[in-house]
Amino acid sequence: MKDYIKTETGEWEAVVGLEVHAQIISNSKLFSGASTKFGVSPNESVSFIDAALPGTLPVINSFCVDQAIKTGLGLNGNINLASRFDRKNYFYADLPQGYQISQFYHPIISGGYVEIEREDGEVRRIGIDHIHMEQDAGKSIHDQSPTKSFIDLNRSGAALMEIVTKPDMRSADEAAAFLRKLRSILRYLKTCDGNMEEGSMRADVNVSVRRPGTKLGTRAEVKNVNSIKFLTTAVNFEIKRQIELLEAGKEIEQETRLFDSSTGVTKTMRSKEDAQDYRYFPDPDLPPLLLKQSRIEAIRKTIPELPDAKAARFQRDYDLPHYDANLIASEQEIADFYEEALKSVEADNEMAKILANWVIGDLFALLNKHGKTISESRVSSKNMGELAMLIKTDVISGKIAKDVLEIMWETQKSPSKIVEEKGLKQITDVNAIESSLKEVLAKHSDKVAEYKSGKEKLFGFFIGQAMKQTQGKANPQMLNEILKKLLSV
Ligand code: ADP
Ligand code: MG
């Protein structure tokens, strides 16, 4: 389906391309041994190289190179056996070298793609133009003092990958789906933690509009968007702004814009700089980066099963619905938790579905409520599997299971133990259920008469009363059947 935007003058099509800066997971920086730990005091992790003291020389961090190769393989790209570092020259107070070491002419990865699924179920392939490595700059801090600015060089020299897409996305939703999928893959690969709040992933967003079928329009680039929500807002704002300008007979200027997350508005920052403004040239301090095929093959062996493959396997092997499979496979930790839980009990497909429901539903809700990730869950995968088993074998009803899960979270006890201690076992004894229903009907004989004269809504009332009497322990299905039988005589 096409996401054309209809206005009084006809249809428009949006075009979006992203340049995603992803900080490489690595203990030390791209050309120095300084630590990359987040949250330390300002300027604590700064080596002479990061501060650009005269006489220092950069040395490439080979682990960071491995991480970039791994990313390229995970994103279906070509790993270039020869790449090179260039200097991108510009002045900024938080850039002590006066240039950034980047890869402009010969990046380490060319091509690649990420598949996204649209809301309507259509799968679209978003092309990756290239991925290059570069250093991060430091940070200027302007909001600590009314008269001074501060510089923190902790991030100076940290290794980044810039992942540049083709202009292949056609809406804010597609751009958001791309960024989500990319983040999920990078996390599986363990090459970037994808933590946008901490700045370890941020995107420059290029947006243009055109009449369907015509050539690409002039784009505006919105800098440093640091959440998926902001990405959506910024793209939609740009689409609207550009269409309004064009419809008023004006032209779009190619420019760099800033997104204000408090207002959802983008504003001009500067007119777009060109490559020649940066005076790119090969960094004379660094030799070309030459890779052996054997190194690439060794890294290829370390690529884990990625989210799409995993979701497909979940559908195939456990017969999980598409939605459940994708959600569980979206994070490695969730998928591992789920599969460990399955393995801890004798799981068939019915069990797999029950477990999926409980993980996606109630466990996610609990994690959310307590602000925890699945790795920090107070309910173990084994206990979660056991809970699903108790539900499947009708030992407890779904309603009781909700309470049991809460207690599991609080006490970290196993569900069987909780059920036993609190006497929560489901009542599946026909006689017991029948006698408690008979009691309810006898107590409410007036309502029984009303029911029989046509007020069928009262069925639920009787069920409710019987549940109350059995403290929620009566098997709901049996309760229904027996009540029907009793009321029909
Ligand atoms: P530069 O390096 O000057 O920023 P590129 O041509 O490399 O420019 O493109 C940068 C990003 O802009 C890429 O993600 C690309 O897909 C995107 N892009 C290029 N042209 C357009 C366009 N007309 N509309 C939207 N995005 C575009
Ligand atoms: Mg750019």
PDB file of C-alpha atoms in Angstrom, residues 10 32 76 79 119 130 151 161 206 214 221 224 229 249 269 277 297 316 343 375 377 381 406 417 424-425 472:
ATOM      1  CA  GLY A  10      -3.508  16.334  -5.162  1.00  0.00           C
ATOM      2  CA  SER A  32      42.758   5.332  22.405  1.00  0.00           C
ATOM      3  CA  ASN A  76      23.494  -8.073   4.981  1.00  0.00           C
ATOM      4  CA  ILE A  79      32.603  -6.018   4.063  1.00  0.00           C
ATOM      5  CA  GLU A 119       1.143  -1.949   9.788  1.00  0.00           C
ATOM      6  CA  HIS A 130      27.014   2.140   3.582  1.00  0.00           C
ATOM      7  CA  ILE A 151      33.359  20.948  27.900  1.00  0.00           C
ATOM      8  CA  MET A 161      29.216   3.514  13.321  1.00  0.00           C
ATOM      9  CA  ASN A 206      16.428  13.421   5.927  1.00  0.00           C
ATOM     10  CA  THR A 214       8.423  12.240 -10.035  1.00  0.00           C
ATOM     11  CA  GLU A 221      18.071  17.147   7.347  1.00  0.00           C
ATOM     12  CA  ASN A 224      20.318  14.368  16.358  1.00  0.00           C
ATOM     13  CA  LYS A 229       8.725   9.066  19.221  1.00  0.00           C
ATOM     14  CA  GLY A 249       4.671  28.155  -4.617  1.00  0.00           C
ATOM     15  CA  MET A 269      20.094  25.571  12.095  1.00  0.00           C
ATOM     16  CA  ASP A 277      33.308  22.434   3.292  1.00  0.00           C
ATOM     17  CA  GLU A 297      34.603 -15.650   8.186  1.00  0.00           C
ATOM     18  CA  ARG A 316       7.143 -22.883  12.627  1.00  0.00           C
ATOM     19  CA  LYS A 343      12.287 -26.017  28.067  1.00  0.00           C
ATOM     20  CA  SER A 375      16.704  -9.658  32.672  1.00  0.00           C
ATOM     21  CA  SER A 377      12.537 -10.009  36.337  1.00  0.00           C
ATOM     22  CA  SER A 381      11.794 -18.382  33.526  1.00  0.00           C
ATOM     23  CA  GLU A 406       1.830 -11.151  41.678  1.00  0.00           C
ATOM     24  CA  LYS A 417       4.270 -23.733  46.367  1.00  0.00           C
ATOM     25  CA  LEU A 424      -5.693 -21.976  45.570  1.00  0.00           C
ATOM     26  CA  LYS A 425      -6.188 -25.196  43.666  1.00  0.00           C
ATOM     27  CA  GLY A 472     -12.561 -17.790  42.621  1.00  0.00           C
TER      28      GLY A 472
END
